[in-house]
Amino acid sequence: MKKFELLAASALVSLYACPAAAQDTSATAPAPQSAPSRSTSSSASQDSSDDIIVTAAKREQSLQDVPISVSVTSQATIERAQIRDLIDLQSVVPSLKVPQLNATGQTNFIIRGFGNGNGNDGIESSVGVFIDGVYRSRTSSALDDLPEIERVEVLRGPQSTLFGKNVSAGAISITTRRPSFAWGGKAEVSIGNYGLINPKATITGPITDTLAFRLSGSVNQRDGYFRNLTTGAKINDRDRASIRADILFEPSSDFSVRVIGDYNLVKEVCCGVTSIFNGPRTLAIGAAGFAISDTTKIFDRNVIFNTDPKNRLQGKGISGEIDWNLGIAKLTSITAYREQVNESNQDIDFTGADVSNNITANKIKTFTQEVRLTSNSDGPFSWLLGGFYQHENVDTGRDIRFGKDIRTFVNGLTGGPGGLIFALESLQRATNPAITPGSYYFTQGQGISDRYKLKQDSYSIFGQADYKITDRLTITGGLAYLNDRKAAVSNVVLNDRFSLLNLENVPGLGVLPFAALPASISGCLLQKGFNPATTAGNVPVNLFGASLGSSLPGPGSAPCPASPAGLNPFGLNALQFFYGNSPAHAPINFPNATESGILKGDKVTYAARAAYNFGVVNAYISYSTGWKAGAFNLSSDSRPPLNGVGRTAAPENVTVYEAGLKARFKGGYFNVAVFKQTIKGFQSNAFTGLGYSLVNAGQQSVKGFEIDAAYKPIPWLSLNGAVTYLDPKYDSFTGAACVSYDTVRCPINPLTGLIPNFRNLTGTKPTGIPEWSSSVSAVISHTFSPSVSAYLRGEYDYTSKFQLTDTVPPALNTYGQNNVNASLGFTFEKSKLEAMLWVRNLTKDNQLISAFPTVAQDGSYSGYPNQPRTYGLTLRKAF
C-alpha cells in the first residue's frame, strides 16, 4: 500500500514538475521560440513555455524535439540553487548520483544506477564528462571554477554513437558562455556559515572587431564542518582557486576559432570519515588507551585521526575549437591537452593511534582530438560524421606505512608485548640471529609501495543520420567503431615482513624441539590433542598458521585460549594485511613471462530510433548499444590471472531499449521515458579494506522510468520536478568480492583462516541504487516595481532507502534522503544587482554518502556523513 501511495504521489508531483534539469521558471527575459544562434542558445528562457535548446545530438535542438532522455540545468538554477559542483547537481537531477569519497579527487558519476571507476586509476568512468566539448577523463567534479554556465545536460543511457568515449552509462555535457563582442561581465561574492567566502567574476568584451575575450576567476574558501577531536583541526574545508581565459576569433559568421586555457588548484583538508561500527580490532585500539570514534554519534561530525588528511589537486589545460561553415556542412574540430596532479595524505586507521598512513599521488596527461562534420541541409535528410582520438599517460601510486603504534595494536590482538608475535620472533631467532624479538615484525615504516604506469590510446569513428519519412515521422540510425589499447607496468614492493611470511611453513621452526615452545603454547596444543610425534618431536612449521587446526581435534580447556576443535588459537593469518591470500605472499609485477601488460579491444556500437510528432506530443522508441574498454586493477589487490582477484576486467557491453513521450502544453511540458538497460560484463570495483576487487559481473540490468515536467499555472508561480524509478538486478554475478559479514556465502576456510575471494550475488539487487529518486521545486516571484522584483525558491530532494555498498552489512549502511533547499532573492533591474539568501539541507537531514570496511580492522566499518545545513548570502552584480 505504501509503495502504491508513493507511486501515486510521484505521478501527481510530476504533473507540476520539471526535469531536475528543467530550468527554473523564474528568470527574466524569455528565449526566442526558434533555435537561437550558438552564442545565445543557452540563455535559455526560464519560462517553461519557451524552448530550451540542447546539443545532446551534437546539433542545436529544442529539448522537446530531441528524442533522447536528457535533463537540462540552466545557469539560473545553478545560481539560485547554489549548485557549486556536480555533487550538488544531483539534487536537481534524480537520475544522477555523485558520491565523493576519501579524497577531493575521488568522485564517482552514476546514471540510472550504472557507474564505476572511483579510487582506482586503472578504471575509467562509465559516465563521460565533457566541458565545452572537451572530454575530461579525470575530474574533481567542480563547477565553481567555470565562468558563466549556459547549461548542464545530463544524457541518460549509452551515447557512444555521438560522444565515442566512456559513455556506456551516459554523459554530462557542460557548456559555458562564449566571449562576447559587447562589453559585459558579472561579479559576485557569497558568504556563509563555516566561514564561507566565495568571490568569482567574469569579464568579456572585444579586443578587435574580430577578436573577443572572456577572463574569469574564482576563489572558494570555507572552514571544515567536521572536527578532528585528536588534533582540534577542522576537516572537509574548501580551499579552491581557478582562473580561465577564453579567446574567440570570429572573422565572419561562417568561421570561428575559440581557445580556452584554464588553471585550478585545490588544497583541502579532506575527507571526514567516522566509524559506524567498531569491531574487535578497533575496540582493541581503544583498550590500549587510544581514542576511537563513538558510533552512537555518527552525525556529530567528529572524527578521530592522529594526523589531519591533506589533499592537493592541480589541473591545467588548453583547448582549441574551430567551427567552419562549409555550406553543405559545418566542420568542427576540438583539440585539447590537459594535465592533472592529485596528491593526498591520510590516516587510514581512523583512530587516535598511529597505526597506518596512506600517501597517494597521480599525474595524468591527456591529449584529445575530435573532428565532426554536421550537415546544414533543411531537407528531409541530415547527417553527422566524426572521429575522436585520445592519448593518455597515467603515473599513479601509493605508500601505506605502519605508524609508531602498529606494534601496540598488533600486540593487543595477540596477547600483549610478550604474546604470539614475540614468541614467533623468539623461535625464529634461534636459527636466524638477524631477527630481534620485539622489533622485527610490525615496526614503523614497514608497509607496501604501489607504483603503476598506464599508457592508453583510443579512437572512435562515428556517424548518425536522420531521415524524415513524413513531416511527422523521423527515423535515426547511428553507428560507431571504438578501439582502445592500454599498456600498463607495475612496480609493487612489499616490505611488511609479516605479510611476506608463509605461516604454513615458517623457516626454522621445524628444526626446534617441541620442548622449546613456551608452556602456554605447548600445553594448549597438548590439551587440544596435538601429537608431537607427527612432527618428529619438533615444533610444527605451521605453528602460527590456520592449517594446524586440522591437527587439533579437541577444543582444549583453561588456560588454553578458547577455540573450537579444528581451529588453531595461535593462527595469525588474519594479520597478514597484504598478499595473505596469495600463494607467493608477495606481489608478482607485470609485464612478466605470462602477462604482457597490454589490453586491446574494439567494438561496433549502434543506435536506431523512430520519432513521431503527434502535435502537442512527440513520441519516440529507440534501441542503442554502448561499450567501455577493459580495465586494469591498479591496486595491490590485483593478482595474476586465475590466481585470486584478476589483474584486469573485460569490457562492458551495454544495450538499452527505451520509449518516451514529450508533451508540451500551455504553461509547461511533461516528459516521460521508460527503459530497460543491461550491462554485460559490468566492471565491479569494490573496495575491500586495503585494495580493490576488480571483477566482471556476468550481467547487470535495470528497468525503470523517468519523468521530467514543468508547469506554470499562474504568472507568479513556477513548479518543477523530476522522478526516477529504478529496479536493478544482478542477472549473473558469481565473482562478487567476498565479505566477512556474509558468513553463509563467505565461510572461513579452516586450513587458511581466510574467506574465499568470491561469492555469488546472482539474483540479488545491486547496492548503491535507490528505487525512487525525486526532486521537486517551486518558485514564487513578485514584481514590486518595474525595477524591483523578488523570488522565493524551495526545493525538496527525496531518495528512498537503499544499501550504499555491498561490502558493508545492510543494517549499517542503508540510508535515504529527505533534503530541503531554499533561496530568497531580490533583483534590482536598473542597477543589475541581485541579492540572495540561501540555505542547503534546511532540515538537517542526516545520511551517509557511502561506507566501507575499515582499513586493517576486519569486522569494523566506516562511513562518510553528508554535509550539514549550510546557509549564506550571495550578492551578484552584472555590468
mmCIF file of N, CA and C in Angstrom, residues 56-112:
data_model
loop_
_atom_site.group_PDB
_atom_site.id
_atom_site.type_symbol
_atom_site.label_atom_id
_atom_site.label_comp_id
_atom_site.label_asym_id
_atom_site.label_seq_id
_atom_site.Cartn_x
_atom_site.Cartn_y
_atom_site.Cartn_z
ATOM 1 N N ALA A 56 22.333 17.763 -27.269
ATOM 2 C CA ALA A 56 22.510 16.362 -26.914
ATOM 3 C C ALA A 56 22.845 15.508 -28.127
ATOM 4 N N ALA A 57 22.346 15.889 -29.308
ATOM 5 C CA ALA A 57 22.604 15.146 -30.533
ATOM 6 C C ALA A 57 23.675 15.820 -31.383
ATOM 7 N N LYS A 58 24.515 16.644 -30.751
ATOM 8 C CA LYS A 58 25.622 17.355 -31.394
ATOM 9 C C LYS A 58 25.147 18.374 -32.434
ATOM 10 N N ARG A 59 23.883 18.768 -32.327
ATOM 11 C CA ARG A 59 23.341 19.885 -33.093
ATOM 12 C C ARG A 59 22.263 20.527 -32.235
ATOM 13 N N GLU A 60 22.011 21.809 -32.441
ATOM 14 C CA GLU A 60 21.056 22.515 -31.592
ATOM 15 C C GLU A 60 19.629 22.091 -31.909
ATOM 16 N N GLN A 61 18.917 21.679 -30.858
ATOM 17 C CA GLN A 61 17.526 21.266 -30.980
ATOM 18 C C GLN A 61 16.781 21.676 -29.720
ATOM 19 N N SER A 62 15.471 21.779 -29.857
ATOM 20 C CA SER A 62 14.634 22.011 -28.689
ATOM 21 C C SER A 62 14.627 20.766 -27.823
ATOM 22 N N LEU A 63 14.627 20.953 -26.501
ATOM 23 C CA LEU A 63 14.550 19.829 -25.576
ATOM 24 C C LEU A 63 13.352 18.951 -25.883
ATOM 25 N N GLN A 64 12.241 19.559 -26.282
ATOM 26 C CA GLN A 64 11.029 18.799 -26.550
ATOM 27 C C GLN A 64 11.082 18.063 -27.877
ATOM 28 N N ASP A 65 11.995 18.456 -28.751
ATOM 29 C CA ASP A 65 12.095 17.801 -30.052
ATOM 30 C C ASP A 65 13.139 16.701 -30.092
ATOM 31 N N VAL A 66 14.171 16.793 -29.259
ATOM 32 C CA VAL A 66 15.244 15.805 -29.319
ATOM 33 C C VAL A 66 14.750 14.490 -28.708
ATOM 34 N N PRO A 67 14.803 13.396 -29.476
ATOM 35 C CA PRO A 67 14.260 12.114 -28.988
ATOM 36 C C PRO A 67 15.270 11.348 -28.134
ATOM 37 N N ILE A 68 15.742 11.992 -27.086
ATOM 38 C CA ILE A 68 16.721 11.426 -26.174
ATOM 39 C C ILE A 68 16.291 11.780 -24.759
ATOM 40 N N SER A 69 16.540 10.886 -23.819
ATOM 41 C CA SER A 69 16.255 11.189 -22.419
ATOM 42 C C SER A 69 17.378 12.063 -21.880
ATOM 43 N N VAL A 70 17.086 13.347 -21.703
ATOM 44 C CA VAL A 70 18.109 14.308 -21.304
ATOM 45 C C VAL A 70 17.510 15.310 -20.326
ATOM 46 N N SER A 71 18.289 15.677 -19.326
ATOM 47 C CA SER A 71 17.896 16.725 -18.389
ATOM 48 C C SER A 71 18.800 17.924 -18.592
ATOM 49 N N VAL A 72 18.246 19.105 -18.442
ATOM 50 C CA VAL A 72 18.991 20.336 -18.686
ATOM 51 C C VAL A 72 18.864 21.249 -17.473
ATOM 52 N N THR A 73 19.989 21.667 -16.943
ATOM 53 C CA THR A 73 20.009 22.596 -15.819
ATOM 54 C C THR A 73 20.567 23.926 -16.304
ATOM 55 N N SER A 74 19.826 24.978 -16.089
ATOM 56 C CA SER A 74 20.202 26.291 -16.604
ATOM 57 C C SER A 74 21.136 27.027 -15.646
ATOM 58 N N GLN A 75 21.682 28.111 -16.131
ATOM 59 C CA GLN A 75 22.514 28.968 -15.293
ATOM 60 C C GLN A 75 21.718 29.503 -14.111
ATOM 61 N N ALA A 76 20.462 29.878 -14.349
ATOM 62 C CA ALA A 76 19.656 30.440 -13.263
ATOM 63 C C ALA A 76 19.458 29.419 -12.142
ATOM 64 N N THR A 77 19.179 28.167 -12.508
ATOM 65 C CA THR A 77 19.020 27.136 -11.490
ATOM 66 C C THR A 77 20.319 26.921 -10.738
ATOM 67 N N ILE A 78 21.427 26.885 -11.458
ATOM 68 C CA ILE A 78 22.726 26.683 -10.828
ATOM 69 C C ILE A 78 23.008 27.791 -9.819
ATOM 70 N N GLU A 79 22.694 29.029 -10.194
ATOM 71 C CA GLU A 79 22.952 30.154 -9.303
ATOM 72 C C GLU A 79 21.991 30.176 -8.120
ATOM 73 N N ARG A 80 20.718 29.982 -8.391
ATOM 74 C CA ARG A 80 19.719 30.157 -7.343
ATOM 75 C C ARG A 80 19.586 28.949 -6.425
ATOM 76 N N ALA A 81 20.056 27.794 -6.883
ATOM 77 C CA ALA A 81 20.066 26.610 -6.020
ATOM 78 C C ALA A 81 21.426 26.414 -5.360
ATOM 79 N N GLN A 82 22.362 27.347 -5.578
ATOM 80 C CA GLN A 82 23.707 27.262 -5.005
ATOM 81 C C GLN A 82 24.382 25.932 -5.352
ATOM 82 N N ILE A 83 24.319 25.590 -6.625
ATOM 83 C CA ILE A 83 24.984 24.391 -7.121
ATOM 84 C C ILE A 83 26.420 24.771 -7.447
ATOM 85 N N ARG A 84 27.355 24.276 -6.642
ATOM 86 C CA ARG A 84 28.761 24.644 -6.782
ATOM 87 C C ARG A 84 29.588 23.579 -7.481
ATOM 88 N N ASP A 85 29.090 22.358 -7.553
ATOM 89 C CA ASP A 85 29.818 21.301 -8.217
ATOM 90 C C ASP A 85 28.825 20.234 -8.660
ATOM 91 N N LEU A 86 29.348 19.194 -9.329
ATOM 92 C CA LEU A 86 28.477 18.148 -9.820
ATOM 93 C C LEU A 86 27.875 17.326 -8.682
ATOM 94 N N ILE A 87 28.480 17.393 -7.510
ATOM 95 C CA ILE A 87 27.890 16.740 -6.341
ATOM 96 C C ILE A 87 26.572 17.419 -5.994
ATOM 97 N N ASP A 88 26.548 18.754 -6.024
ATOM 98 C CA ASP A 88 25.305 19.488 -5.780
ATOM 99 C C ASP A 88 24.296 19.272 -6.900
ATOM 100 N N LEU A 89 24.793 19.060 -8.127
ATOM 101 C CA LEU A 89 23.895 18.934 -9.278
ATOM 102 C C LEU A 89 22.921 17.783 -9.112
ATOM 103 N N GLN A 90 23.333 16.725 -8.420
ATOM 104 C CA GLN A 90 22.452 15.572 -8.283
ATOM 105 C C GLN A 90 21.177 15.922 -7.517
ATOM 106 N N SER A 91 21.180 17.046 -6.802
ATOM 107 C CA SER A 91 19.975 17.420 -6.066
ATOM 108 C C SER A 91 18.850 17.860 -6.996
ATOM 109 N N VAL A 92 19.186 18.202 -8.249
ATOM 110 C CA VAL A 92 18.141 18.589 -9.196
ATOM 111 C C VAL A 92 18.056 17.632 -10.376
ATOM 112 N N VAL A 93 18.902 16.599 -10.406
ATOM 113 C CA VAL A 93 18.835 15.570 -11.450
ATOM 114 C C VAL A 93 18.779 14.215 -10.751
ATOM 115 N N PRO A 94 17.588 13.697 -10.446
ATOM 116 C CA PRO A 94 17.479 12.483 -9.630
ATOM 117 C C PRO A 94 18.150 11.260 -10.235
ATOM 118 N N SER A 95 18.259 11.183 -11.554
ATOM 119 C CA SER A 95 18.872 10.009 -12.169
ATOM 120 C C SER A 95 20.387 10.032 -12.067
ATOM 121 N N LEU A 96 20.964 11.162 -11.594
ATOM 122 C CA LEU A 96 22.408 11.310 -11.443
ATOM 123 C C LEU A 96 22.780 11.197 -9.966
ATOM 124 N N LYS A 97 23.772 10.356 -9.667
ATOM 125 C CA LYS A 97 24.312 10.255 -8.317
ATOM 126 C C LYS A 97 25.816 10.496 -8.383
ATOM 127 N N VAL A 98 26.315 11.344 -7.460
ATOM 128 C CA VAL A 98 27.731 11.722 -7.481
ATOM 129 C C VAL A 98 28.283 11.644 -6.058
ATOM 130 N N PRO A 99 28.699 10.471 -5.613
ATOM 131 C CA PRO A 99 29.332 10.380 -4.290
ATOM 132 C C PRO A 99 30.794 10.803 -4.344
ATOM 133 N N GLN A 100 31.237 11.548 -3.335
ATOM 134 C CA GLN A 100 32.659 11.863 -3.157
ATOM 135 C C GLN A 100 33.144 11.117 -1.928
ATOM 136 N N LEU A 101 34.273 10.424 -2.077
ATOM 137 C CA LEU A 101 34.696 9.525 -1.019
ATOM 138 C C LEU A 101 35.911 10.052 -0.283
ATOM 139 N N ASN A 102 37.016 9.312 -0.263
ATOM 140 C CA ASN A 102 38.062 9.588 0.718
ATOM 141 C C ASN A 102 38.951 10.766 0.387
ATOM 142 N N ALA A 103 38.861 11.341 -0.805
ATOM 143 C CA ALA A 103 39.726 12.459 -1.155
ATOM 144 C C ALA A 103 38.994 13.381 -2.117
ATOM 145 N N THR A 104 39.512 14.593 -2.275
ATOM 146 C CA THR A 104 38.860 15.592 -3.122
ATOM 147 C C THR A 104 38.641 15.072 -4.539
ATOM 148 N N GLY A 105 39.615 14.358 -5.073
ATOM 149 C CA GLY A 105 39.514 13.881 -6.449
ATOM 150 C C GLY A 105 38.814 12.550 -6.600
ATOM 151 N N GLN A 106 38.301 11.969 -5.509
ATOM 152 C CA GLN A 106 37.655 10.666 -5.575
ATOM 153 C C GLN A 106 36.156 10.846 -5.751
ATOM 154 N N THR A 107 35.767 11.160 -6.970
ATOM 155 C CA THR A 107 34.363 11.413 -7.275
ATOM 156 C C THR A 107 33.878 10.408 -8.307
ATOM 157 N N ASN A 108 32.725 9.824 -8.065
ATOM 158 C CA ASN A 108 32.173 8.817 -8.966
ATOM 159 C C ASN A 108 30.848 9.311 -9.535
ATOM 160 N N PHE A 109 30.634 9.099 -10.840
ATOM 161 C CA PHE A 109 29.408 9.539 -11.504
ATOM 162 C C PHE A 109 28.577 8.317 -11.879
ATOM 163 N N ILE A 110 27.303 8.351 -11.493
ATOM 164 C CA ILE A 110 26.405 7.215 -11.699
ATOM 165 C C ILE A 110 25.120 7.730 -12.334
ATOM 166 N N ILE A 111 24.712 7.121 -13.441
ATOM 167 C CA ILE A 111 23.460 7.468 -14.115
ATOM 168 C C ILE A 111 22.639 6.194 -14.259
ATOM 169 N N ARG A 112 21.392 6.269 -13.848
ATOM 170 C CA ARG A 112 20.485 5.125 -13.872
ATOM 171 C C ARG A 112 21.080 3.922 -13.121
#
